Amino acid sequence: MMKKYSVFIIAIVVFSACHQQDDKQTNKPAPAAKQWELGEVVAKPLSSVINLPGEIKPFEIVQLYPKVNGFVKDVLVDRGSVVHKGQVLLRLEAPEIEQQYFAAKSKWLQVYSMFLASKDSYERLVVTSHTPGTVPAHDLEMARTKMMADSAMAEGEMANYRGLEATKNYLTVQAPFDGVITERNVHPGALVGPNLKTDDKPMLVLEEEAKLRLVVNIPEVFSNQLDGRSVITFKVSTLPGQVFTGTISRLSGSLNTRFRSEAVEADVNNARRLLKPGMYAEVILPVARTLPSMVVPSSAVVTSTEGKYVICVVHGKSGRVNVLEGNSRNDSTEVFGDLHTGDKVILHATDEIKEGEIIK
């Protein structure tokens, strides 16, 4: 009897303990809402700057080759010579071309004199024919025909003469623009010509250095964010501490399929001749979108093994929105994702914040 009474008492104690434990679990308070600093999504164009390598090239460059075969007679410039447009750089001599020129000129003068004589005869016959019966109509027509034939012959010889005159002018090489001679490969007495395969080098190389081109290859991601008249700044390693400027003047409008980039040119004034063609430059290029985009504080973007996202607060609960980053400036970052103007995002967010957490 005592054993049964003891078991009954133990059962009552265990039941009371379990009941008290259930009451504690039932009365457990709800989890407290975490407090975070919030920011807001805004729609605005965000400009930025990127650093890219660039190459400085002459604004104009020409390699001067001989147009006709001949011997170099005089070289009036050398490497480093500053020349002006129309200035004579070198002279060639080709006696056979000069002889052909003078022969063509003599032939033209001879034929032209015959034309003048036949023209005079025809005009005199026309005047005489005003008296009826003095000049047969056949003779008048024959004189007119001879005059026209002599005129055509004179024009043909004139064309031949002018052509040889142009060929003779090729013996004198002039500067096509202002610039500096950067290369010289001929000396007096050398035989040069377009049909000679002894050397493919040009006689002279002329470059314009008072004005330069800065060529920059823009990555595809920024190719639609360029302002066609943007002023860019750049530096060169040979002149530390100096900053130069240029104006974007030409956009290629096409991407290089190998490097996925667009070539952009900026005009650079080099009147002081501090910069030289061939230098490499560190370019600071401004970029800006033409249309407004979603911008959030930079601290709101979370980067983790799961990707990049921001944590929005909707009805007091957290939710992740995957985004792609664009331009960044100061403490703002351009993002692309399912965001709208006025959405609330958590600042200084971390990947420890789970989906559906209560935020206040």
Short mmCIF file of C-alpha atoms in Angstrom, two decimals:
data_model
loop_
_atom_site.label_atom_id
_atom_site.label_comp_id
_atom_site.label_asym_id
_atom_site.label_seq_id
_atom_site.Cartn_x
_atom_site.Cartn_y
_atom_site.Cartn_z
CA MET A 1 0.00 0.00 0.00
CA MET A 2 2.82 2.39 0.83
CA LYS A 3 4.46 1.75 -2.56
CA LYS A 4 1.28 2.68 -4.43
CA TYR A 5 0.93 5.85 -2.39
CA SER A 6 4.53 6.87 -3.18
CA VAL A 7 4.08 6.37 -6.95
CA PHE A 8 0.94 8.48 -6.86
CA ILE A 9 2.69 11.35 -5.12
CA ILE A 10 5.61 11.24 -7.62
CA ALA A 11 3.17 11.36 -10.54
CA ILE A 12 1.45 14.41 -9.08
CA VAL A 13 4.80 16.21 -8.66
CA VAL A 14 5.92 15.43 -12.22
CA PHE A 15 2.58 16.58 -13.64
CA SER A 16 2.79 19.86 -11.71
CA ALA A 17 6.32 20.49 -12.97
CA CYS A 18 5.34 19.88 -16.60
CA HIS A 19 2.34 22.13 -16.25
CA GLN A 20 4.48 24.93 -14.87
CA GLN A 21 6.97 24.47 -17.74
CA ASP A 22 4.17 24.72 -20.33
CA ASP A 23 2.93 27.90 -18.69
CA LYS A 24 6.43 29.43 -18.97
CA GLN A 25 6.68 28.57 -22.70
CA THR A 26 3.18 29.89 -23.36
CA ASN A 27 3.89 33.18 -21.65
CA LYS A 28 7.32 33.69 -23.38
CA PRO A 29 7.46 37.27 -24.82
CA ALA A 30 7.67 37.83 -28.65
CA PRO A 31 11.14 38.58 -30.09
CA ALA A 32 12.02 42.28 -29.85
CA ALA A 33 12.28 44.27 -33.09
CA LYS A 34 15.88 45.19 -34.01
CA GLN A 35 16.66 48.82 -34.55
CA TRP A 36 18.67 49.85 -37.63
CA GLU A 37 19.50 53.11 -39.32
CA LEU A 38 17.50 53.45 -42.53
CA GLY A 39 18.13 55.26 -45.80
CA GLU A 40 16.02 56.00 -48.85
CA VAL A 41 16.27 55.10 -52.53
CA VAL A 42 16.33 58.16 -54.79
CA ALA A 43 16.20 58.53 -58.57
CA LYS A 44 18.82 60.88 -60.03
CA PRO A 45 21.64 60.85 -62.58
CA LEU A 46 24.93 59.98 -60.89
CA SER A 47 28.17 61.13 -62.42
CA SER A 48 31.52 59.59 -61.66
CA VAL A 49 35.13 59.52 -62.81
CA ILE A 50 37.25 56.62 -63.99
CA ASN A 51 41.00 56.29 -64.44
CA LEU A 52 42.14 54.81 -67.75
CA PRO A 53 45.41 54.62 -69.69
CA GLY A 54 45.68 56.72 -72.84
CA GLU A 55 48.15 57.29 -75.65
CA ILE A 56 49.24 60.65 -77.02
CA LYS A 57 49.49 60.84 -80.80
CA PRO A 58 50.26 63.67 -83.25
CA PHE A 59 47.18 65.46 -84.51
CA GLU A 60 48.36 64.91 -88.10
CA ILE A 61 51.13 62.65 -89.36
CA VAL A 62 52.28 61.97 -92.91
CA GLN A 63 54.94 59.78 -94.44
CA LEU A 64 56.40 61.37 -97.55
CA TYR A 65 57.22 58.96 -100.39
CA PRO A 66 58.49 59.83 -103.89
CA LYS A 67 55.82 60.04 -106.56
CA VAL A 68 58.25 59.58 -109.49
CA ASN A 69 61.62 57.93 -109.98
CA GLY A 70 64.58 60.24 -109.55
CA PHE A 71 67.73 61.12 -107.65
CA VAL A 72 67.71 63.15 -104.45
CA LYS A 73 69.21 66.52 -105.31
CA ASP A 74 68.75 68.59 -102.14
CA VAL A 75 67.46 67.78 -98.64
CA LEU A 76 66.60 71.10 -97.03
CA VAL A 77 65.44 69.76 -93.63
CA ASP A 78 66.60 67.25 -91.05
CA ARG A 79 65.22 65.42 -88.05
CA GLY A 80 63.76 67.96 -85.61
CA SER A 81 63.28 70.73 -88.18
CA VAL A 82 60.18 72.87 -87.62
CA VAL A 83 58.50 73.47 -90.98
CA HIS A 84 55.47 75.37 -92.25
CA LYS A 85 52.82 74.48 -94.79
CA GLY A 86 54.10 74.88 -98.38
CA GLN A 87 57.76 74.94 -97.36
CA VAL A 88 60.11 73.04 -99.72
CA LEU A 89 61.52 70.00 -97.93
CA LEU A 90 63.58 68.33 -100.65
CA ARG A 91 64.16 68.32 -104.39
CA LEU A 92 64.60 65.44 -106.79
CA GLU A 93 66.12 65.47 -110.25
CA ALA A 94 65.00 63.37 -113.20
CA PRO A 95 66.41 64.67 -116.56
CA GLU A 96 64.10 62.48 -118.65
CA ILE A 97 61.02 63.98 -117.03
CA GLU A 98 62.26 67.50 -117.64
CA GLN A 99 63.00 66.70 -121.29
CA GLN A 100 59.53 65.23 -121.76
CA TYR A 101 58.06 68.33 -120.17
CA PHE A 102 59.86 70.74 -122.48
CA ALA A 103 59.04 68.62 -125.55
CA ALA A 104 55.35 68.61 -124.61
CA LYS A 105 55.41 72.35 -124.07
CA SER A 106 57.02 72.91 -127.49
CA LYS A 107 54.49 70.62 -129.18
CA TRP A 108 51.60 72.46 -127.56
CA LEU A 109 52.92 75.86 -128.65
CA GLN A 110 53.29 74.57 -132.23
CA VAL A 111 49.75 73.17 -132.40
CA TYR A 112 48.32 76.22 -130.70
CA SER A 113 49.94 78.45 -133.33
CA MET A 114 48.32 76.35 -136.06
CA PHE A 115 44.98 76.77 -134.35
CA LEU A 116 45.41 80.55 -134.20
CA ALA A 117 46.26 80.62 -137.93
CA SER A 118 43.21 78.52 -138.93
CA LYS A 119 41.00 80.61 -136.68
CA ASP A 120 42.22 83.80 -138.29
CA SER A 121 41.63 82.38 -141.78
CA TYR A 122 38.09 81.33 -140.90
CA GLU A 123 37.21 84.72 -139.40
CA ARG A 124 38.51 86.51 -142.50
CA LEU A 125 36.44 84.26 -144.76
CA VAL A 126 33.37 84.97 -142.66
CA VAL A 127 33.87 88.72 -143.11
CA THR A 128 34.47 88.31 -146.85
CA SER A 129 31.42 86.10 -147.27
CA HIS A 130 29.20 89.02 -146.32
CA THR A 131 29.62 90.15 -149.96
CA PRO A 132 27.43 87.80 -152.03
CA GLY A 133 29.31 85.50 -154.44
CA THR A 134 32.80 86.15 -153.12
CA VAL A 135 33.32 82.98 -150.99
CA PRO A 136 31.75 79.63 -151.81
CA ALA A 137 29.83 78.08 -148.95
CA HIS A 138 31.92 74.91 -149.21
CA ASP A 139 35.18 76.81 -148.65
CA LEU A 140 33.67 78.55 -145.61
CA GLU A 141 32.59 75.22 -144.10
CA MET A 142 36.02 73.67 -144.76
CA ALA A 143 37.73 76.58 -142.99
CA ARG A 144 35.43 76.22 -139.99
CA THR A 145 36.07 72.46 -139.82
CA LYS A 146 39.87 72.97 -139.97
CA MET A 147 39.68 75.54 -137.18
CA MET A 148 37.72 73.13 -134.97
CA ALA A 149 40.16 70.27 -135.68
CA ASP A 150 43.15 72.46 -134.82
CA SER A 151 41.37 73.56 -131.63
CA ALA A 152 40.82 69.94 -130.54
CA MET A 153 44.44 69.09 -131.30
CA ALA A 154 45.62 72.09 -129.28
CA GLU A 155 43.49 71.00 -126.31
CA GLY A 156 44.95 67.49 -126.46
CA GLU A 157 48.50 68.79 -126.49
CA MET A 158 47.61 71.18 -123.68
CA ALA A 159 46.40 68.25 -121.55
CA ASN A 160 49.62 66.33 -122.25
CA TYR A 161 51.70 69.39 -121.40
CA ARG A 162 49.80 70.04 -118.12
CA GLY A 163 50.18 66.38 -117.13
CA LEU A 164 53.94 66.46 -117.59
CA GLU A 165 54.04 69.79 -115.76
CA ALA A 166 52.34 68.11 -112.76
CA THR A 167 54.82 65.22 -112.99
CA LYS A 168 57.69 67.69 -113.02
CA ASN A 169 56.25 69.35 -109.90
CA TYR A 170 56.51 66.01 -108.09
CA LEU A 171 60.26 66.53 -108.11
CA THR A 172 59.78 69.23 -105.48
CA VAL A 173 58.38 67.95 -102.13
CA GLN A 174 56.55 70.51 -99.97
CA ALA A 175 55.16 70.33 -96.42
CA PRO A 176 51.40 69.67 -96.43
CA PHE A 177 50.96 71.26 -92.97
CA ASP A 178 52.87 72.88 -90.12
CA GLY A 179 54.85 70.42 -88.07
CA VAL A 180 58.16 68.84 -87.13
CA ILE A 181 60.28 66.45 -89.18
CA THR A 182 60.62 63.37 -86.96
CA GLU A 183 62.35 61.03 -89.40
CA ARG A 184 64.73 61.39 -92.35
CA ASN A 185 65.82 58.40 -94.41
CA VAL A 186 67.39 59.89 -97.60
CA HIS A 187 70.48 61.84 -98.52
CA PRO A 188 71.61 63.63 -101.70
CA GLY A 189 72.41 61.25 -104.55
CA ALA A 190 70.06 58.49 -103.42
CA LEU A 191 67.85 56.91 -106.08
CA VAL A 192 64.21 56.87 -105.00
CA GLY A 193 60.90 56.10 -106.66
CA PRO A 194 57.55 54.36 -106.26
CA ASN A 195 58.68 51.37 -108.34
CA LEU A 196 61.90 50.75 -106.43
CA LYS A 197 61.71 47.99 -103.80
CA THR A 198 65.11 48.63 -102.26
CA ASP A 199 63.64 50.22 -99.15
CA ASP A 200 60.09 50.70 -97.98
CA LYS A 201 60.92 53.53 -95.59
CA PRO A 202 59.52 57.00 -96.35
CA MET A 203 61.87 59.79 -97.33
CA LEU A 204 60.60 62.01 -94.50
CA VAL A 205 58.04 61.78 -91.71
CA LEU A 206 56.18 64.96 -90.73
CA GLU A 207 54.13 65.25 -87.51
CA GLU A 208 52.02 68.07 -86.13
CA GLU A 209 52.98 68.51 -82.47
CA ALA A 210 51.48 71.89 -81.56
CA LYS A 211 48.15 70.07 -81.34
CA LEU A 212 47.87 66.45 -80.24
CA ARG A 213 45.33 63.65 -80.05
CA LEU A 214 44.79 61.77 -76.80
CA VAL A 215 43.36 58.34 -77.62
CA VAL A 216 41.55 56.45 -74.84
CA ASN A 217 39.81 53.08 -75.07
CA ILE A 218 36.62 53.22 -73.00
CA PRO A 219 35.27 49.90 -71.60
CA GLU A 220 31.89 48.84 -72.91
CA VAL A 221 30.17 49.41 -69.56
CA PHE A 222 30.95 53.14 -69.76
CA SER A 223 30.60 53.62 -73.53
CA ASN A 224 27.07 55.09 -73.28
CA GLN A 225 27.92 57.47 -70.45
CA LEU A 226 30.28 59.82 -72.29
CA ASP A 227 29.59 63.44 -73.02
CA GLY A 228 30.84 64.28 -76.50
CA ARG A 229 32.25 67.62 -75.28
CA SER A 230 33.56 66.58 -71.86
CA VAL A 231 36.79 68.13 -70.61
CA ILE A 232 39.15 65.46 -69.33
CA THR A 233 42.34 65.74 -67.31
CA PHE A 234 45.40 63.54 -67.54
CA LYS A 235 48.95 63.15 -66.28
CA VAL A 236 52.16 61.77 -67.75
CA SER A 237 54.88 60.02 -65.81
CA THR A 238 57.68 62.15 -67.30
CA LEU A 239 56.14 65.35 -65.88
CA PRO A 240 55.09 64.48 -62.31
CA GLY A 241 52.85 66.99 -60.58
CA GLN A 242 51.57 68.58 -63.80
CA VAL A 243 47.97 68.13 -64.88
CA PHE A 244 46.92 68.62 -68.50
CA THR A 245 43.47 69.02 -70.00
CA GLY A 246 41.82 68.09 -73.27
CA THR A 247 38.37 68.16 -74.85
CA ILE A 248 36.67 65.03 -76.16
CA SER A 249 36.11 65.72 -79.85
CA ARG A 250 35.57 62.36 -81.53
CA LEU A 251 33.79 59.14 -80.53
CA SER A 252 34.32 56.13 -82.77
CA GLY A 253 30.74 54.96 -82.19
CA SER A 254 31.77 51.30 -82.47
CA LEU A 255 33.25 48.76 -80.08
CA ASN A 256 36.50 46.95 -80.68
CA THR A 257 35.38 43.32 -80.85
CA ARG A 258 38.65 42.09 -79.36
CA PHE A 259 38.85 44.35 -76.31
CA ARG A 260 35.14 45.31 -76.02
CA SER A 261 36.00 48.99 -75.84
CA GLU A 262 35.29 52.21 -77.76
CA ALA A 263 38.10 54.46 -78.96
CA VAL A 264 37.69 58.10 -77.95
CA GLU A 265 39.87 61.03 -79.03
CA ALA A 266 40.47 64.29 -77.20
CA ASP A 267 42.20 67.35 -78.68
CA VAL A 268 45.10 68.63 -76.60
CA ASN A 269 46.77 72.03 -77.04
CA ASN A 270 50.54 71.55 -76.93
CA ALA A 271 51.76 75.04 -77.77
CA ARG A 272 54.48 74.79 -75.08
CA ARG A 273 55.68 71.47 -76.55
CA LEU A 274 55.77 69.79 -73.13
CA LEU A 275 54.04 66.68 -74.42
CA LYS A 276 55.43 64.42 -77.10
CA PRO A 277 53.68 61.95 -79.40
CA GLY A 278 54.05 58.41 -78.16
CA MET A 279 53.72 59.24 -74.46
CA TYR A 280 51.33 57.25 -72.29
CA ALA A 281 48.93 59.16 -70.07
CA GLU A 282 46.83 58.43 -66.98
CA VAL A 283 43.42 59.81 -67.93
CA ILE A 284 40.76 60.95 -65.46
CA LEU A 285 37.53 60.67 -67.41
CA PRO A 286 34.12 61.92 -66.19
CA VAL A 287 31.16 59.65 -66.95
CA ALA A 288 27.47 60.29 -66.36
CA ARG A 289 24.22 58.61 -67.34
CA THR A 290 21.83 60.52 -69.53
CA LEU A 291 18.77 59.18 -67.64
CA PRO A 292 18.09 59.10 -63.87
CA SER A 293 18.86 55.83 -62.10
CA MET A 294 18.32 54.39 -58.62
CA VAL A 295 20.88 55.64 -56.12
CA VAL A 296 21.41 54.33 -52.57
CA PRO A 297 23.99 55.08 -49.86
CA SER A 298 27.10 53.01 -50.48
CA SER A 299 26.87 51.36 -47.04
CA ALA A 300 23.49 49.85 -47.99
CA VAL A 301 25.02 47.52 -50.58
CA VAL A 302 25.93 44.12 -49.14
CA THR A 303 28.53 41.96 -50.89
CA SER A 304 28.60 38.34 -49.84
CA THR A 305 29.05 34.87 -51.27
CA GLU A 306 25.40 35.02 -52.31
CA GLY A 307 25.97 38.10 -54.48
CA LYS A 308 25.26 41.80 -54.14
CA TYR A 309 22.01 43.03 -52.66
CA VAL A 310 20.37 45.67 -50.53
CA ILE A 311 18.02 44.98 -47.61
CA CYS A 312 14.71 46.80 -47.96
CA VAL A 313 12.24 47.33 -45.14
CA VAL A 314 8.63 46.63 -46.16
CA HIS A 315 5.88 46.74 -43.51
CA GLY A 316 8.49 46.55 -40.77
CA LYS A 317 10.20 43.43 -42.10
CA SER A 318 13.47 42.95 -43.94
CA GLY A 319 13.74 41.67 -47.52
CA ARG A 320 16.69 41.22 -49.84
CA VAL A 321 16.75 42.76 -53.34
CA ASN A 322 19.54 41.64 -55.68
CA VAL A 323 21.24 44.55 -57.46
CA LEU A 324 24.02 45.35 -59.91
CA GLU A 325 26.35 48.24 -59.10
CA GLY A 326 26.98 51.13 -61.47
CA ASN A 327 28.76 54.43 -60.89
CA SER A 328 29.92 55.44 -57.41
CA ARG A 329 30.56 58.91 -56.12
CA ASN A 330 31.32 60.05 -52.57
CA ASP A 331 28.99 57.95 -50.37
CA SER A 332 26.39 57.15 -53.07
CA THR A 333 26.20 54.16 -55.39
CA GLU A 334 24.13 53.60 -58.51
CA VAL A 335 22.27 50.27 -58.43
CA PHE A 336 20.05 48.34 -60.81
CA GLY A 337 17.36 46.05 -59.45
CA ASP A 338 13.74 45.84 -58.35
CA LEU A 339 13.86 49.15 -56.47
CA HIS A 340 11.63 52.21 -56.57
CA THR A 341 11.93 55.79 -55.47
CA GLY A 342 11.22 56.15 -51.75
CA ASP A 343 11.99 52.54 -50.79
CA LYS A 344 13.61 52.23 -47.35
CA VAL A 345 16.92 50.37 -47.13
CA ILE A 346 19.08 49.46 -44.14
CA LEU A 347 22.31 51.38 -43.81
CA HIS A 348 25.46 49.54 -42.73
CA ALA A 349 23.70 46.31 -43.59
CA THR A 350 25.39 42.91 -43.16
CA ASP A 351 24.73 39.42 -44.42
CA GLU A 352 23.68 38.41 -40.87
CA ILE A 353 20.30 40.10 -41.35
CA LYS A 354 17.87 37.38 -42.37
CA GLU A 355 14.77 37.54 -44.51
CA GLY A 356 11.65 38.55 -42.61
CA GLU A 357 13.33 40.04 -39.53
CA ILE A 358 11.31 42.71 -37.73
CA ILE A 359 12.99 46.08 -38.25
CA LYS A 360 12.18 49.37 -36.65
#
